């Protein structure tokens, strides 16, 4: 049973560019949440998708947007990249929003230069 | 403000001994949940244990137990019989209606645990 898979694992982008990160949830899970983890810090909630809609959003600017597809996979898009966007981006899936157990992927390490 | 505080940036323990990782939280919620996650160097966050605010008994999962002291707003993780594979970052997290809703986890800054042979 495949867990949560994220792609790519690493990427390097230039300031001002746009990036798309992808997440496939654990089999049977229908809810995807995205977190940003800066170096040396705990993850911070970006947003959550359920039934192809953004259900809740953290304190992130509109440059961060997302999408959920009918197969429950999800994308995180970041426009106009800043150096401060360099971080590990984690995707978590769960069965329904508010589930007590979320499974995380290994993350995408984004470096903005 | 809803907040998780982990005051130990780093801890070390001898293999086969027990270790306690501290976590205190601040919330005005009456109903909330507390979590512990392990993050090895690979980056993946691994769920360890969950405690609901109304659970009367401390949660246990194998070698992991959560020492929940509600009045002190404390949710310490106890790892018994430490193993070399326990070396990792450990994060305490919380969710609740006033913490941003049950969809959102608020994490502490983490504690790095090193297990020595």
PDB file of C-alpha atoms in Angstrom, chain B residues 19-95:
ATOM      1  CA  UNK B  19      13.522   9.676  27.792  1.00  0.00           C
ATOM      2  CA  UNK B  20      10.902  12.399  28.243  1.00  0.00           C
ATOM      3  CA  UNK B  21      10.401  15.141  25.675  1.00  0.00           C
ATOM      4  CA  UNK B  22       8.601  18.196  27.011  1.00  0.00           C
ATOM      5  CA  UNK B  23       5.652  19.969  25.440  1.00  0.00           C
ATOM      6  CA  UNK B  24       3.458  22.704  26.854  1.00  0.00           C
ATOM      7  CA  UNK B  25       0.556  24.284  25.055  1.00  0.00           C
ATOM      8  CA  UNK B  26      -1.576  27.365  25.298  1.00  0.00           C
ATOM      9  CA  UNK B  27      -5.183  27.335  24.189  1.00  0.00           C
ATOM     10  CA  UNK B  28      -8.574  28.673  25.175  1.00  0.00           C
ATOM     11  CA  UNK B  29     -10.313  25.733  23.533  1.00  0.00           C
ATOM     12  CA  UNK B  30     -12.217  23.311  25.729  1.00  0.00           C
ATOM     13  CA  UNK B  31     -11.966  20.600  23.109  1.00  0.00           C
ATOM     14  CA  UNK B  32      -8.621  20.069  21.446  1.00  0.00           C
ATOM     15  CA  UNK B  33      -6.229  17.360  20.341  1.00  0.00           C
ATOM     16  CA  UNK B  34      -2.527  16.885  20.962  1.00  0.00           C
ATOM     17  CA  UNK B  35      -0.172  14.982  18.692  1.00  0.00           C
ATOM     18  CA  UNK B  36       3.422  13.867  18.579  1.00  0.00           C
ATOM     19  CA  UNK B  37       5.272  13.322  15.318  1.00  0.00           C
ATOM     20  CA  UNK B  38       8.757  11.991  14.572  1.00  0.00           C
ATOM     21  CA  UNK B  39      10.754  13.424  11.689  1.00  0.00           C
ATOM     22  CA  UNK B  40      13.864  11.472  10.657  1.00  0.00           C
ATOM     23  CA  UNK B  41      16.436  13.030   8.372  1.00  0.00           C
ATOM     24  CA  UNK B  42      14.451  11.790   5.356  1.00  0.00           C
ATOM     25  CA  UNK B  43      11.904  14.516   6.094  1.00  0.00           C
ATOM     26  CA  UNK B  44       8.749  12.458   6.451  1.00  0.00           C
ATOM     27  CA  UNK B  45       6.596  13.248   9.506  1.00  0.00           C
ATOM     28  CA  UNK B  46       5.634  10.009  11.234  1.00  0.00           C
ATOM     29  CA  UNK B  47       2.572  10.027  13.489  1.00  0.00           C
ATOM     30  CA  UNK B  48       3.342   8.603  16.935  1.00  0.00           C
ATOM     31  CA  UNK B  49       0.503   9.261  19.334  1.00  0.00           C
ATOM     32  CA  UNK B  50      -2.684  11.268  19.890  1.00  0.00           C
ATOM     33  CA  UNK B  51      -4.395  12.571  23.041  1.00  0.00           C
ATOM     34  CA  UNK B  52      -7.822  14.164  23.102  1.00  0.00           C
ATOM     35  CA  UNK B  53      -8.498  16.811  25.719  1.00  0.00           C
ATOM     36  CA  UNK B  54     -11.390  14.823  27.125  1.00  0.00           C
ATOM     37  CA  UNK B  55      -9.507  11.525  27.271  1.00  0.00           C
ATOM     38  CA  UNK B  56      -9.169  10.574  30.915  1.00  0.00           C
ATOM     39  CA  UNK B  57      -6.338   8.133  30.442  1.00  0.00           C
ATOM     40  CA  UNK B  58      -2.915   8.883  29.039  1.00  0.00           C
ATOM     41  CA  UNK B  59      -2.469   7.629  25.490  1.00  0.00           C
ATOM     42  CA  UNK B  60      -0.022   4.810  24.832  1.00  0.00           C
ATOM     43  CA  UNK B  61       1.264   3.319  21.585  1.00  0.00           C
ATOM     44  CA  UNK B  62       3.879   0.632  22.049  1.00  0.00           C
ATOM     45  CA  UNK B  63       7.027   2.244  23.469  1.00  0.00           C
ATOM     46  CA  UNK B  64       5.426   5.701  23.292  1.00  0.00           C
ATOM     47  CA  UNK B  65       3.237   7.199  25.982  1.00  0.00           C
ATOM     48  CA  UNK B  66       1.881  10.680  26.428  1.00  0.00           C
ATOM     49  CA  UNK B  67       1.975  12.150  29.927  1.00  0.00           C
ATOM     50  CA  UNK B  68      -1.056  14.430  29.764  1.00  0.00           C
ATOM     51  CA  UNK B  69      -1.443  16.962  32.597  1.00  0.00           C
ATOM     52  CA  UNK B  70      -4.400  19.081  31.590  1.00  0.00           C
ATOM     53  CA  UNK B  71      -4.262  21.587  34.441  1.00  0.00           C
ATOM     54  CA  UNK B  72      -0.625  22.302  33.671  1.00  0.00           C
ATOM     55  CA  UNK B  73      -1.284  22.287  29.892  1.00  0.00           C
ATOM     56  CA  UNK B  74       1.470  19.782  29.476  1.00  0.00           C
ATOM     57  CA  UNK B  75       1.692  16.859  27.026  1.00  0.00           C
ATOM     58  CA  UNK B  76       5.102  15.255  27.400  1.00  0.00           C
ATOM     59  CA  UNK B  77       6.165  12.308  25.260  1.00  0.00           C
ATOM     60  CA  UNK B  78       7.838   9.401  27.022  1.00  0.00           C
ATOM     61  CA  UNK B  79       9.848   6.950  24.957  1.00  0.00           C
ATOM     62  CA  UNK B  80      10.737   3.781  26.826  1.00  0.00           C
ATOM     63  CA  UNK B  81      13.659   1.493  25.987  1.00  0.00           C
ATOM     64  CA  UNK B  82      15.226   3.901  23.475  1.00  0.00           C
ATOM     65  CA  UNK B  83      16.626   2.474  20.260  1.00  0.00           C
ATOM     66  CA  UNK B  84      19.239   3.876  17.891  1.00  0.00           C
ATOM     67  CA  UNK B  85      16.481   4.305  15.299  1.00  0.00           C
ATOM     68  CA  UNK B  86      14.699   6.732  17.617  1.00  0.00           C
ATOM     69  CA  UNK B  87      17.287   9.413  16.776  1.00  0.00           C
ATOM     70  CA  UNK B  88      15.267  12.116  14.976  1.00  0.00           C
ATOM     71  CA  UNK B  89      13.405  15.395  15.418  1.00  0.00           C
ATOM     72  CA  UNK B  90      10.243  15.172  17.482  1.00  0.00           C
ATOM     73  CA  UNK B  91       7.376  17.614  17.122  1.00  0.00           C
ATOM     74  CA  UNK B  92       4.451  18.261  19.409  1.00  0.00           C
ATOM     75  CA  UNK B  93       1.339  19.602  17.683  1.00  0.00           C
ATOM     76  CA  UNK B  94      -2.146  20.750  18.603  1.00  0.00           C
ATOM     77  CA  UNK B  95      -5.450  21.415  16.937  1.00  0.00           C
TER      78      UNK B  95
END
